[in-house]
Amino acid sequence: NTKKQYKPAVKDAINYFGNRYIKTISNIECQQYINYISVGKAKKTVVSRLLVLNMIFKYAVLKQYIDYNACQYVTVPKGLKKEYRMPASDKDITNIKASIDLPLGLYAYFILYTGCRRNEACALRVGDIDFKNKLITINKSIYTADDNKVYVKSPKTERGMRQIILPDNLAVIMKKRLKGKKKTDLIFPNKNGDYIADGQFDYWWKKYQKQSGVNATPHQIRHAYATILYNAGITDKDAQDLLGRTTLQMTRDIYTHITASRKEQSAIKLNEFICGRNS
């Protein structure tokens, strides 16, 4: 996943600087590149571009191709918009609830009520669910390498290692679906009982979307879980723990966005009421 994220940044840098030797690129030119790439981009994207460019220059210093890192004092322009991925819509959520019996239908329902990341859910085994205490242990994830083989890894950060709540509605369904399964069995396997590779998952997910009418991605469904936590009155700190987020600010950004959206809806309703009464 990291490699996928870095590729566009490397490509942008190569397209901008062309065939120039790295030793000929100055600090000012690095800043000009970041300013140029910032136009119309979200802050997260620009930060990623600078991170990758900085890594390239650091590597060049270590290899003694250059004497100093020209990216050392380059900064991201202020005032860039923050990118926010919208959660699954109310229509999507209705369709998710109505499509549990479709292939990947239970998976989508599971994400909606646990907030698991896509590859965290794909790595889960039956033994990771504690039905007695209504808890799910998240301690691993999967990734598909260039050889198209699936490998297991630990969560990226300590926050990723967590126990999340198994809601009663989900517990009833999971008990029924997992009856007779061994603790070592995958909850969401491929047709051979193994981990689902990225290519397989993407194919199945598109098929599921077509059959169910769900337009959201697994990540957007995860964001819908954050909205559920907000509506349930769960604090941003507790939501951070359940979502396995590294920083509290990431969760606060979601909560702030939800609050702002609610205010806009309230303003529309209030204006419709006032204008309707006075017209």
Coordinates of C-alpha atoms in Angstrom, one line a residue, residues 1 4 118-119 142-151 196-199:
N1 CA 0.0 0.0 0.0
K4 CA 1.1 2.4 -4.3
R118 CA -10.6 -3.4 4.6
N119 CA -7.6 -5.7 5.1
I142 CA -3.0 -8.6 5.1
Y143 CA -1.4 -7.2 2.0
T144 CA -0.9 -8.3 -1.6
A145 CA 2.7 -8.2 -2.8
D146 CA 4.0 -7.7 -6.4
D147 CA 4.0 -11.5 -6.8
N148 CA 0.2 -11.4 -6.2
K149 CA 0.6 -13.5 -3.1
V150 CA -1.1 -12.5 0.1
Y151 CA 1.0 -12.0 3.3
I196 CA -8.5 -12.7 -0.6
A197 CA -5.9 -11.0 -2.8
D198 CA -6.5 -7.4 -3.8
G199 CA -7.4 -8.2 -7.4

